[in-house]
PDB file of C-alpha atoms and ligand atoms in Angstrom:
ATOM      1  CA  MET X 148     195.251 201.947  68.411  1.00  0.00           C
ATOM      2  CA  TYR X 149     194.013 202.692  71.987  1.00  0.00           C
ATOM      3  CA  GLU X 150     196.026 199.772  73.396  1.00  0.00           C
ATOM      4  CA  LYS X 151     199.120 201.080  71.646  1.00  0.00           C
ATOM      5  CA  ILE X 152     198.573 204.575  73.075  1.00  0.00           C
ATOM      6  CA  LYS X 153     198.122 203.097  76.559  1.00  0.00           C
ATOM      7  CA  ARG X 154     201.374 201.144  76.232  1.00  0.00           C
ATOM      8  CA  LEU X 155     203.305 204.157  74.901  1.00  0.00           C
ATOM      9  CA  LYS X 156     201.982 206.441  77.658  1.00  0.00           C
ATOM     10  CA  LYS X 157     203.233 203.982  80.265  1.00  0.00           C
ATOM     11  CA  GLU X 158     206.593 203.479  78.558  1.00  0.00           C
ATOM     12  CA  LYS X 159     207.276 207.220  78.284  1.00  0.00           C
ATOM     13  CA  ASN X 160     205.559 208.226  81.539  1.00  0.00           C
ATOM     14  CA  ALA X 161     203.382 210.552  79.463  1.00  0.00           C
ATOM     15  CA  VAL X 162     200.084 212.235  80.207  1.00  0.00           C
ATOM     16  CA  VAL X 163     197.704 213.124  77.358  1.00  0.00           C
ATOM     17  CA  LEU X 164     195.633 216.298  77.721  1.00  0.00           C
ATOM     18  CA  ALA X 165     192.920 217.089  75.184  1.00  0.00           C
ATOM     19  CA  HIS X 166     190.759 220.171  74.779  1.00  0.00           C
ATOM     20  CA  TYR X 167     186.999 219.669  74.357  1.00  0.00           C
ATOM     21  CA  TYR X 168     187.353 220.765  70.711  1.00  0.00           C
ATOM     22  CA  ALA X 169     189.752 217.923  69.807  1.00  0.00           C
ATOM     23  CA  PRO X 170     188.191 215.122  67.719  1.00  0.00           C
ATOM     24  CA  ASP X 171     186.062 212.636  69.737  1.00  0.00           C
ATOM     25  CA  GLU X 172     188.461 209.723  69.182  1.00  0.00           C
ATOM     26  CA  VAL X 173     191.354 211.827  70.541  1.00  0.00           C
ATOM     27  CA  GLN X 174     189.349 212.913  73.592  1.00  0.00           C
ATOM     28  CA  ARG X 175     188.662 209.207  74.190  1.00  0.00           C
ATOM     29  CA  ALA X 176     192.424 208.512  74.308  1.00  0.00           C
ATOM     30  CA  ALA X 177     193.197 211.359  76.711  1.00  0.00           C
ATOM     31  CA  ASP X 178     193.881 211.156  80.451  1.00  0.00           C
ATOM     32  CA  HIS X 179     192.242 214.528  81.005  1.00  0.00           C
ATOM     33  CA  ILE X 180     189.835 216.507  78.854  1.00  0.00           C
ATOM     34  CA  GLY X 181     188.721 220.012  79.676  1.00  0.00           C
ATOM     35  CA  ASP X 182     188.664 223.715  78.962  1.00  0.00           C
ATOM     36  CA  SER X 183     191.776 225.900  78.685  1.00  0.00           C
ATOM     37  CA  TYR X 184     191.829 226.784  82.387  1.00  0.00           C
ATOM     38  CA  TYR X 185     191.424 223.224  83.654  1.00  0.00           C
ATOM     39  CA  LEU X 186     194.055 221.897  81.258  1.00  0.00           C
ATOM     40  CA  ALA X 187     196.568 224.615  82.227  1.00  0.00           C
ATOM     41  CA  LYS X 188     196.164 223.536  85.861  1.00  0.00           C
ATOM     42  CA  LYS X 189     196.535 219.866  84.938  1.00  0.00           C
ATOM     43  CA  ALA X 190     199.691 220.682  82.969  1.00  0.00           C
ATOM     44  CA  ARG X 191     201.116 222.579  85.948  1.00  0.00           C
ATOM     45  CA  ASP X 192     200.367 219.799  88.454  1.00  0.00           C
ATOM     46  CA  THR X 193     201.274 216.621  86.579  1.00  0.00           C
ATOM     47  CA  ASP X 194     204.002 214.199  87.714  1.00  0.00           C
ATOM     48  CA  ALA X 195     204.466 212.801  84.202  1.00  0.00           C
ATOM     49  CA  ASP X 196     207.775 213.397  82.360  1.00  0.00           C
ATOM     50  CA  VAL X 197     206.044 214.068  79.060  1.00  0.00           C
ATOM     51  CA  ILE X 198     202.904 216.137  78.453  1.00  0.00           C
ATOM     52  CA  VAL X 199     201.147 215.550  75.133  1.00  0.00           C
ATOM     53  CA  PHE X 200     198.792 218.447  74.469  1.00  0.00           C
ATOM     54  CA  CYS X 201     196.040 217.790  71.921  1.00  0.00           C
ATOM     55  CA  GLY X 202     194.990 221.380  71.389  1.00  0.00           C
ATOM     56  CA  VAL X 203     196.443 224.416  69.636  1.00  0.00           C
ATOM     57  CA  GLU X 204     199.786 226.172  69.963  1.00  0.00           C
ATOM     58  CA  PHE X 205     198.950 228.587  72.802  1.00  0.00           C
ATOM     59  CA  MET X 206     197.862 225.597  74.925  1.00  0.00           C
ATOM     60  CA  GLY X 207     201.104 223.683  74.295  1.00  0.00           C
ATOM     61  CA  GLU X 208     203.070 226.865  74.979  1.00  0.00           C
ATOM     62  CA  SER X 209     201.225 227.494  78.243  1.00  0.00           C
ATOM     63  CA  ALA X 210     201.933 223.909  79.367  1.00  0.00           C
ATOM     64  CA  LYS X 211     205.627 224.412  78.591  1.00  0.00           C
ATOM     65  CA  LEU X 212     205.768 227.786  80.361  1.00  0.00           C
ATOM     66  CA  LEU X 213     204.272 226.221  83.481  1.00  0.00           C
ATOM     67  CA  ASN X 214     206.542 223.176  83.272  1.00  0.00           C
ATOM     68  CA  PRO X 215     209.840 224.171  81.658  1.00  0.00           C
ATOM     69  CA  GLU X 216     211.677 221.043  82.781  1.00  0.00           C
ATOM     70  CA  LYS X 217     209.180 218.688  81.163  1.00  0.00           C
ATOM     71  CA  THR X 218     208.893 217.613  77.546  1.00  0.00           C
ATOM     72  CA  VAL X 219     205.744 219.036  75.971  1.00  0.00           C
ATOM     73  CA  LEU X 220     204.640 217.508  72.672  1.00  0.00           C
ATOM     74  CA  MET X 221     201.824 218.368  70.308  1.00  0.00           C
ATOM     75  CA  PRO X 222     200.486 215.835  67.775  1.00  0.00           C
ATOM     76  CA  ASP X 223     200.527 218.604  65.149  1.00  0.00           C
ATOM     77  CA  ARG X 224     202.782 221.614  65.725  1.00  0.00           C
ATOM     78  CA  SER X 225     200.980 223.587  63.042  1.00  0.00           C
ATOM     79  CA  ALA X 226     197.696 223.609  65.014  1.00  0.00           C
ATOM     80  CA  ASP X 227     197.357 227.280  65.907  1.00  0.00           C
ATOM     81  CA  CYS X 228     194.593 229.619  67.013  1.00  0.00           C
ATOM     82  CA  PRO X 229     194.312 232.516  64.526  1.00  0.00           C
ATOM     83  CA  MET X 230     192.999 234.821  67.243  1.00  0.00           C
ATOM     84  CA  ALA X 231     196.190 234.321  69.272  1.00  0.00           C
ATOM     85  CA  HIS X 232     197.964 236.778  66.903  1.00  0.00           C
ATOM     86  CA  MET X 233     195.234 239.431  66.577  1.00  0.00           C
ATOM     87  CA  VAL X 234     196.785 242.395  68.341  1.00  0.00           C
ATOM     88  CA  THR X 235     199.976 244.271  67.524  1.00  0.00           C
ATOM     89  CA  GLU X 236     202.761 245.138  69.927  1.00  0.00           C
ATOM     90  CA  GLU X 237     202.488 248.783  68.780  1.00  0.00           C
ATOM     91  CA  LYS X 238     198.839 248.887  69.805  1.00  0.00           C
ATOM     92  CA  ILE X 239     199.669 247.578  73.289  1.00  0.00           C
ATOM     93  CA  ARG X 240     202.451 250.164  73.603  1.00  0.00           C
ATOM     94  CA  GLU X 241     200.120 252.979  72.438  1.00  0.00           C
ATOM     95  CA  VAL X 242     197.447 252.068  75.011  1.00  0.00           C
ATOM     96  CA  ARG X 243     200.070 251.853  77.763  1.00  0.00           C
ATOM     97  CA  GLU X 244     201.382 255.317  76.819  1.00  0.00           C
ATOM     98  CA  LYS X 245     197.898 256.823  76.894  1.00  0.00           C
ATOM     99  CA  HIS X 246     196.801 255.337  80.251  1.00  0.00           C
ATOM    100  CA  ASP X 247     199.512 255.065  82.859  1.00  0.00           C
ATOM    101  CA  ASP X 248     197.517 252.855  85.264  1.00  0.00           C
ATOM    102  CA  VAL X 249     196.312 250.413  82.596  1.00  0.00           C
ATOM    103  CA  ALA X 250     196.385 246.616  83.124  1.00  0.00           C
ATOM    104  CA  VAL X 251     196.824 244.618  79.931  1.00  0.00           C
ATOM    105  CA  VAL X 252     194.586 241.567  80.368  1.00  0.00           C
ATOM    106  CA  CYS X 253     195.506 238.855  77.945  1.00  0.00           C
ATOM    107  CA  TYR X 254     193.161 236.025  77.003  1.00  0.00           C
ATOM    108  CA  ILE X 255     195.173 232.803  77.207  1.00  0.00           C
ATOM    109  CA  ASN X 256     194.389 232.409  73.475  1.00  0.00           C
ATOM    110  CA  SER X 257     197.485 234.478  72.648  1.00  0.00           C
ATOM    111  CA  THR X 258     201.095 233.925  71.628  1.00  0.00           C
ATOM    112  CA  ALA X 259     203.804 233.640  74.299  1.00  0.00           C
ATOM    113  CA  ARG X 260     205.255 236.885  72.900  1.00  0.00           C
ATOM    114  CA  LEU X 261     201.986 238.774  73.547  1.00  0.00           C
ATOM    115  CA  LYS X 262     201.883 237.349  77.062  1.00  0.00           C
ATOM    116  CA  THR X 263     205.265 238.973  77.761  1.00  0.00           C
ATOM    117  CA  LEU X 264     203.607 242.373  77.182  1.00  0.00           C
ATOM    118  CA  SER X 265     200.684 241.639  79.502  1.00  0.00           C
ATOM    119  CA  ASP X 266     199.934 242.003  83.216  1.00  0.00           C
ATOM    120  CA  VAL X 267     197.676 239.012  83.679  1.00  0.00           C
ATOM    121  CA  CYS X 268     196.200 236.183  81.622  1.00  0.00           C
ATOM    122  CA  VAL X 269     192.596 235.018  81.770  1.00  0.00           C
ATOM    123  CA  THR X 270     190.535 232.249  80.237  1.00  0.00           C
ATOM    124  CA  SER X 271     186.850 232.460  79.394  1.00  0.00           C
ATOM    125  CA  ALA X 272     186.157 230.585  82.657  1.00  0.00           C
ATOM    126  CA  ASN X 273     187.772 233.179  84.941  1.00  0.00           C
ATOM    127  CA  ALA X 274     187.975 236.472  82.952  1.00  0.00           C
ATOM    128  CA  VAL X 275     185.122 238.256  84.755  1.00  0.00           C
ATOM    129  CA  ASN X 276     186.357 237.361  88.247  1.00  0.00           C
ATOM    130  CA  ILE X 277     189.956 238.254  87.530  1.00  0.00           C
ATOM    131  CA  VAL X 278     189.122 241.613  85.944  1.00  0.00           C
ATOM    132  CA  LYS X 279     186.928 242.432  88.983  1.00  0.00           C
ATOM    133  CA  LYS X 280     189.834 241.654  91.318  1.00  0.00           C
ATOM    134  CA  LEU X 281     192.418 243.839  89.561  1.00  0.00           C
ATOM    135  CA  PRO X 282     193.198 247.138  91.312  1.00  0.00           C
ATOM    136  CA  ASN X 283     193.362 249.011  87.975  1.00  0.00           C
ATOM    137  CA  LYS X 284     190.418 251.030  86.667  1.00  0.00           C
ATOM    138  CA  ASN X 285     191.670 250.947  83.064  1.00  0.00           C
ATOM    139  CA  ILE X 286     191.878 247.546  81.411  1.00  0.00           C
ATOM    140  CA  PHE X 287     193.081 246.799  77.878  1.00  0.00           C
ATOM    141  CA  PHE X 288     191.559 243.429  76.986  1.00  0.00           C
ATOM    142  CA  ILE X 289     193.447 241.545  74.242  1.00  0.00           C
ATOM    143  CA  PRO X 290     193.078 239.922  71.747  1.00  0.00           C
ATOM    144  CA  ASP X 291     189.361 238.906  71.698  1.00  0.00           C
ATOM    145  CA  GLY X 292     186.930 241.803  71.234  1.00  0.00           C
ATOM    146  CA  ASN X 293     183.883 239.618  71.889  1.00  0.00           C
ATOM    147  CA  LEU X 294     185.080 238.176  75.196  1.00  0.00           C
ATOM    148  CA  GLY X 295     186.351 241.666  76.106  1.00  0.00           C
ATOM    149  CA  ARG X 296     182.914 243.175  75.485  1.00  0.00           C
ATOM    150  CA  PHE X 297     181.232 240.399  77.480  1.00  0.00           C
ATOM    151  CA  VAL X 298     183.569 241.120  80.428  1.00  0.00           C
ATOM    152  CA  LYS X 299     182.923 244.875  80.047  1.00  0.00           C
ATOM    153  CA  GLU X 300     179.183 244.273  80.434  1.00  0.00           C
ATOM    154  CA  GLN X 301     179.731 242.184  83.568  1.00  0.00           C
ATOM    155  CA  VAL X 302     182.182 244.648  85.138  1.00  0.00           C
ATOM    156  CA  PRO X 303     180.701 248.102  84.339  1.00  0.00           C
ATOM    157  CA  GLU X 304     182.745 249.818  87.071  1.00  0.00           C
ATOM    158  CA  LYS X 305     185.936 249.436  84.995  1.00  0.00           C
ATOM    159  CA  ASN X 306     187.012 251.268  81.862  1.00  0.00           C
ATOM    160  CA  ILE X 307     187.611 248.317  79.548  1.00  0.00           C
ATOM    161  CA  ILE X 308     189.329 249.192  76.279  1.00  0.00           C
ATOM    162  CA  LEU X 309     188.509 246.689  73.573  1.00  0.00           C
ATOM    163  CA  ASN X 310     190.664 245.233  70.825  1.00  0.00           C
ATOM    164  CA  ASP X 311     189.263 244.000  67.510  1.00  0.00           C
ATOM    165  CA  GLY X 312     190.515 240.379  67.505  1.00  0.00           C
ATOM    166  CA  TYR X 313     188.015 237.551  67.094  1.00  0.00           C
ATOM    167  CA  CYS X 314     187.664 233.807  66.789  1.00  0.00           C
ATOM    168  CA  PRO X 315     186.884 232.979  63.155  1.00  0.00           C
ATOM    169  CA  ILE X 316     184.573 230.153  64.238  1.00  0.00           C
ATOM    170  CA  HIS X 317     182.480 231.834  66.945  1.00  0.00           C
ATOM    171  CA  ASN X 318     182.487 235.353  65.481  1.00  0.00           C
ATOM    172  CA  PHE X 319     181.008 234.198  62.175  1.00  0.00           C
ATOM    173  CA  LEU X 320     178.142 232.232  63.674  1.00  0.00           C
ATOM    174  CA  PRO X 321     175.206 234.192  62.247  1.00  0.00           C
ATOM    175  CA  VAL X 322     172.233 235.071  64.463  1.00  0.00           C
ATOM    176  CA  SER X 323     170.024 233.867  61.596  1.00  0.00           C
ATOM    177  CA  ALA X 324     171.424 230.331  62.095  1.00  0.00           C
ATOM    178  CA  LEU X 325     170.488 230.477  65.777  1.00  0.00           C
ATOM    179  CA  ASP X 326     167.018 231.858  64.941  1.00  0.00           C
ATOM    180  CA  LYS X 327     166.434 229.020  62.489  1.00  0.00           C
ATOM    181  CA  CYS X 328     167.511 226.438  65.050  1.00  0.00           C
ATOM    182  CA  LYS X 329     165.308 228.052  67.723  1.00  0.00           C
ATOM    183  CA  ALA X 330     162.308 227.901  65.395  1.00  0.00           C
ATOM    184  CA  GLU X 331     162.952 224.169  64.918  1.00  0.00           C
ATOM    185  CA  HIS X 332     163.486 223.526  68.651  1.00  0.00           C
ATOM    186  CA  PRO X 333     161.430 226.139  70.506  1.00  0.00           C
ATOM    187  CA  ASP X 334     161.808 224.456  73.926  1.00  0.00           C
ATOM    188  CA  ALA X 335     165.585 224.216  73.781  1.00  0.00           C
ATOM    189  CA  GLU X 336     167.799 226.366  76.000  1.00  0.00           C
ATOM    190  CA  VAL X 337     170.541 228.307  74.209  1.00  0.00           C
ATOM    191  CA  LEU X 338     174.112 227.867  75.492  1.00  0.00           C
ATOM    192  CA  ALA X 339     176.803 230.136  74.041  1.00  0.00           C
ATOM    193  CA  HIS X 340     180.523 230.742  74.345  1.00  0.00           C
ATOM    194  CA  PRO X 341     181.447 234.402  75.034  1.00  0.00           C
ATOM    195  CA  GLU X 342     183.582 234.444  71.864  1.00  0.00           C
ATOM    196  CA  CYS X 343     180.270 234.776  69.934  1.00  0.00           C
ATOM    197  CA  ARG X 344     179.034 238.212  68.833  1.00  0.00           C
ATOM    198  CA  ALA X 345     176.901 240.435  71.082  1.00  0.00           C
ATOM    199  CA  GLU X 346     173.707 240.037  68.979  1.00  0.00           C
ATOM    200  CA  LEU X 347     173.928 236.292  69.424  1.00  0.00           C
ATOM    201  CA  LEU X 348     174.801 236.360  73.130  1.00  0.00           C
ATOM    202  CA  GLU X 349     171.681 238.491  73.737  1.00  0.00           C
ATOM    203  CA  LYS X 350     169.601 235.464  72.818  1.00  0.00           C
ATOM    204  CA  ALA X 351     171.438 232.979  75.040  1.00  0.00           C
ATOM    205  CA  ASP X 352     170.074 231.458  78.254  1.00  0.00           C
ATOM    206  CA  TYR X 353     173.602 230.749  79.446  1.00  0.00           C
ATOM    207  CA  ILE X 354     176.962 232.235  78.425  1.00  0.00           C
ATOM    208  CA  GLY X 355     180.189 230.569  79.537  1.00  0.00           C
ATOM    209  CA  SER X 356     183.347 228.657  78.804  1.00  0.00           C
ATOM    210  CA  THR X 357     183.232 225.155  77.348  1.00  0.00           C
ATOM    211  CA  SER X 358     183.277 223.611  80.832  1.00  0.00           C
ATOM    212  CA  GLY X 359     180.637 226.114  82.001  1.00  0.00           C
ATOM    213  CA  ILE X 360     178.372 225.105  79.106  1.00  0.00           C
ATOM    214  CA  ILE X 361     178.765 221.419  79.967  1.00  0.00           C
ATOM    215  CA  ALA X 362     178.144 221.982  83.692  1.00  0.00           C
ATOM    216  CA  TYR X 363     175.062 224.111  82.935  1.00  0.00           C
ATOM    217  CA  ALA X 364     173.563 221.481  80.613  1.00  0.00           C
ATOM    218  CA  GLU X 365     174.128 218.796  83.228  1.00  0.00           C
ATOM    219  CA  LYS X 366     172.346 220.758  85.970  1.00  0.00           C
ATOM    220  CA  SER X 367     169.523 222.258  83.916  1.00  0.00           C
ATOM    221  CA  ASP X 368     166.030 220.745  83.984  1.00  0.00           C
ATOM    222  CA  ALA X 369     165.703 221.371  80.241  1.00  0.00           C
ATOM    223  CA  GLU X 370     165.910 218.375  77.965  1.00  0.00           C
ATOM    224  CA  GLU X 371     167.040 220.082  74.777  1.00  0.00           C
ATOM    225  CA  PHE X 372     169.802 222.582  74.113  1.00  0.00           C
ATOM    226  CA  ILE X 373     171.057 224.640  71.212  1.00  0.00           C
ATOM    227  CA  VAL X 374     174.817 224.891  71.501  1.00  0.00           C
ATOM    228  CA  CYS X 375     176.752 227.889  70.137  1.00  0.00           C
ATOM    229  CA  THR X 376     180.332 226.730  70.323  1.00  0.00           C
ATOM    230  CA  GLU X 377     182.658 224.283  68.591  1.00  0.00           C
ATOM    231  CA  GLN X 378     181.098 220.894  67.937  1.00  0.00           C
ATOM    232  CA  GLY X 379     183.763 218.968  69.867  1.00  0.00           C
ATOM    233  CA  VAL X 380     182.000 219.740  73.168  1.00  0.00           C
ATOM    234  CA  GLY X 381     179.251 217.386  71.952  1.00  0.00           C
ATOM    235  CA  PHE X 382     181.421 214.436  73.013  1.00  0.00           C
ATOM    236  CA  GLU X 383     181.382 215.384  76.703  1.00  0.00           C
ATOM    237  CA  LEU X 384     177.813 216.742  76.583  1.00  0.00           C
ATOM    238  CA  ARG X 385     176.502 213.429  75.241  1.00  0.00           C
ATOM    239  CA  SER X 386     178.499 211.360  77.674  1.00  0.00           C
ATOM    240  CA  ARG X 387     177.510 213.404  80.762  1.00  0.00           C
ATOM    241  CA  CYS X 388     173.873 213.965  79.751  1.00  0.00           C
ATOM    242  CA  PRO X 389     172.813 210.787  77.939  1.00  0.00           C
ATOM    243  CA  GLY X 390     169.055 211.524  78.108  1.00  0.00           C
ATOM    244  CA  LYS X 391     169.313 215.084  76.759  1.00  0.00           C
ATOM    245  CA  LYS X 392     169.367 216.383  73.186  1.00  0.00           C
ATOM    246  CA  PHE X 393     171.962 218.786  71.798  1.00  0.00           C
ATOM    247  CA  TYR X 394     171.691 220.720  68.540  1.00  0.00           C
ATOM    248  CA  PHE X 395     174.559 222.842  67.241  1.00  0.00           C
ATOM    249  CA  ALA X 396     173.424 226.196  65.875  1.00  0.00           C
ATOM    250  CA  SER X 397     175.434 225.621  62.703  1.00  0.00           C
ATOM    251  CA  ASP X 398     177.282 222.735  61.106  1.00  0.00           C
ATOM    252  CA  GLU X 399     180.175 225.139  60.489  1.00  0.00           C
ATOM    253  CA  LEU X 400     181.119 225.321  64.160  1.00  0.00           C
ATOM    254  CA  ILE X 401     184.314 223.377  63.546  1.00  0.00           C
ATOM    255  CA  CYS X 402     187.796 224.590  64.444  1.00  0.00           C
ATOM    256  CA  ALA X 403     190.006 223.179  61.682  1.00  0.00           C
ATOM    257  CA  ASP X 404     193.138 223.683  63.795  1.00  0.00           C
ATOM    258  CA  MET X 405     191.790 221.602  66.682  1.00  0.00           C
ATOM    259  CA  LYS X 406     190.864 218.874  64.219  1.00  0.00           C
ATOM    260  CA  LEU X 407     194.519 218.545  63.146  1.00  0.00           C
ATOM    261  CA  ASN X 408     194.950 216.441  66.297  1.00  0.00           C
ATOM    262  CA  THR X 409     194.385 212.944  64.914  1.00  0.00           C
ATOM    263  CA  LEU X 410     194.883 209.603  66.677  1.00  0.00           C
ATOM    264  CA  GLU X 411     197.607 208.667  64.157  1.00  0.00           C
ATOM    265  CA  LYS X 412     199.568 211.850  64.949  1.00  0.00           C
ATOM    266  CA  LEU X 413     199.065 211.259  68.669  1.00  0.00           C
ATOM    267  CA  VAL X 414     200.628 207.788  68.314  1.00  0.00           C
ATOM    268  CA  SER X 415     203.507 209.082  66.238  1.00  0.00           C
ATOM    269  CA  CYS X 416     204.408 211.909  68.643  1.00  0.00           C
ATOM    270  CA  LEU X 417     204.342 209.454  71.561  1.00  0.00           C
ATOM    271  CA  GLU X 418     206.507 207.043  69.564  1.00  0.00           C
ATOM    272  CA  ASN X 419     209.044 209.517  68.148  1.00  0.00           C
ATOM    273  CA  GLY X 420     208.909 212.492  70.501  1.00  0.00           C
ATOM    274  CA  SER X 421     207.961 214.679  67.535  1.00  0.00           C
ATOM    275  CA  GLY X 422     206.128 218.004  67.780  1.00  0.00           C
ATOM    276  CA  GLU X 423     208.103 219.267  70.766  1.00  0.00           C
ATOM    277  CA  VAL X 424     207.242 222.744  72.057  1.00  0.00           C
ATOM    278  CA  HIS X 425     210.187 225.067  72.759  1.00  0.00           C
ATOM    279  CA  ILE X 426     209.993 228.573  74.188  1.00  0.00           C
ATOM    280  CA  ASP X 427     212.773 231.109  73.679  1.00  0.00           C
ATOM    281  CA  GLU X 428     214.632 231.866  76.886  1.00  0.00           C
ATOM    282  CA  ASP X 429     214.129 235.618  76.478  1.00  0.00           C
ATOM    283  CA  VAL X 430     210.354 235.116  76.302  1.00  0.00           C
ATOM    284  CA  ARG X 431     209.917 232.397  78.937  1.00  0.00           C
ATOM    285  CA  GLU X 432     210.247 234.325  82.171  1.00  0.00           C
ATOM    286  CA  ALA X 433     208.164 237.326  81.122  1.00  0.00           C
ATOM    287  CA  ALA X 434     205.419 235.160  79.560  1.00  0.00           C
ATOM    288  CA  LEU X 435     205.127 232.986  82.664  1.00  0.00           C
ATOM    289  CA  LYS X 436     204.440 235.947  84.984  1.00  0.00           C
ATOM    290  CA  PRO X 437     200.900 236.769  83.741  1.00  0.00           C
ATOM    291  CA  LEU X 438     200.019 233.062  83.590  1.00  0.00           C
ATOM    292  CA  ASN X 439     201.066 232.528  87.203  1.00  0.00           C
ATOM    293  CA  ARG X 440     199.200 235.658  88.213  1.00  0.00           C
ATOM    294  CA  MET X 441     196.062 234.217  86.608  1.00  0.00           C
ATOM    295  CA  LEU X 442     196.442 230.948  88.517  1.00  0.00           C
ATOM    296  CA  GLU X 443     196.941 232.891  91.733  1.00  0.00           C
ATOM    297  CA  LEU X 444     193.969 235.270  91.235  1.00  0.00           C
ATOM    298  CA  ALA X 445     191.628 232.520  90.022  1.00  0.00           C
ATOM    299  CA  LYS X 446     192.068 230.396  93.157  1.00  0.00           C
TER     300      LYS X 446
HETATM  301  P1  13P Q 559     187.595 227.468  76.674  1.00  0.00           P
HETATM  302  O1  13P Q 559     188.574 228.166  77.530  1.00  0.00           O
HETATM  303  O2  13P Q 559     186.184 227.776  77.000  1.00  0.00           O
HETATM  304  O3  13P Q 559     187.885 226.002  76.650  1.00  0.00           O
HETATM  305  O4  13P Q 559     187.748 228.022  75.188  1.00  0.00           O
HETATM  306  C1  13P Q 559     188.911 227.888  74.455  1.00  0.00           C
HETATM  307  C2  13P Q 559     188.719 228.275  73.077  1.00  0.00           C
HETATM  308  O5  13P Q 559     189.602 228.212  72.279  1.00  0.00           O
HETATM  309  C3  13P Q 559     187.423 228.789  72.698  1.00  0.00           C
HETATM  310  O6  13P Q 559     187.357 228.996  71.345  1.00  0.00           O
HETATM  311 FE1  SF4 Q 560     191.028 229.686  68.421  1.00  0.00          FE
HETATM  312 FE2  SF4 Q 560     188.468 229.832  67.786  1.00  0.00          FE
HETATM  313 FE3  SF4 Q 560     189.766 227.534  67.430  1.00  0.00          FE
HETATM  314 FE4  SF4 Q 560     189.186 228.439  69.904  1.00  0.00          FE
HETATM  315  S1  SF4 Q 560     187.729 227.802  68.312  1.00  0.00           S
HETATM  316  S2  SF4 Q 560     191.134 227.592  69.208  1.00  0.00           S
HETATM  317  S3  SF4 Q 560     189.426 230.650  69.614  1.00  0.00           S
HETATM  318  S4  SF4 Q 560     190.150 229.481  66.364  1.00  0.00           S
END
């Protein structure tokens, strides 16, 4: 199967991007693996004619927004992030009416439509820095309440208004699962994604994006780690830190949408050009603005 993918990529001049949460065998077939921020930059800078994005819808959409002239394919077009929809347009309008200097800061895990209503996008890797750099005192952080609260703690000088969206995988990781894992591995360092709840983040030694977690584990002197994020990051953690041990805080840390990206579907979208991402013209220009502003501010 890998030989076939290699041949098809060459034939179509395609690049395959995979998020760290994609299945291991799909990450193995990719040209680039990474977190949302890294992959958005790769999508913007590629010379390939076709971008195959093994992730969820907002990632494919972001790649298309940044590269409108290229063909963007997804192995499974139904792979979506539930959190990407968790704020209403009315709520954004209400907050804007109440605070005239407000900046709507939109986590990249959001629909293209929500991006059109936002001032700047962020990912978990750059949210704190970007919010600090904004001139506005009032910030409405959408859609993730957990990442929003984490940013609020890091940037106390701003008035950050929170929304109640959440990631169904990270938000439902119970602290009791982490406590149990810590009791079994008392010397392990705890690494957590900021989409987890506050009570859990309080117990973490490091909080960061998927790439931040991997970089921390690589540099740390510790030999064992408890990981509080989706299990797909285990692939890169094991390959970069072969002598270290990684335990996931729960065996339910699996994003079903990310796992829709199978090798078979990757082959068939390369073969048939299926799963193409299209963005409505009326949305495209306005949704690109906050994404470009993110790339500019994160430099
Ligand atoms: P990263 O930006 O850290 O890769 O996270 C994306 C994501 O979907 C987390 O659930
Ligand atoms: Fe969305 Fe959560 Fe899956 Fe990330 S892990 S893509 S936030 S549902």
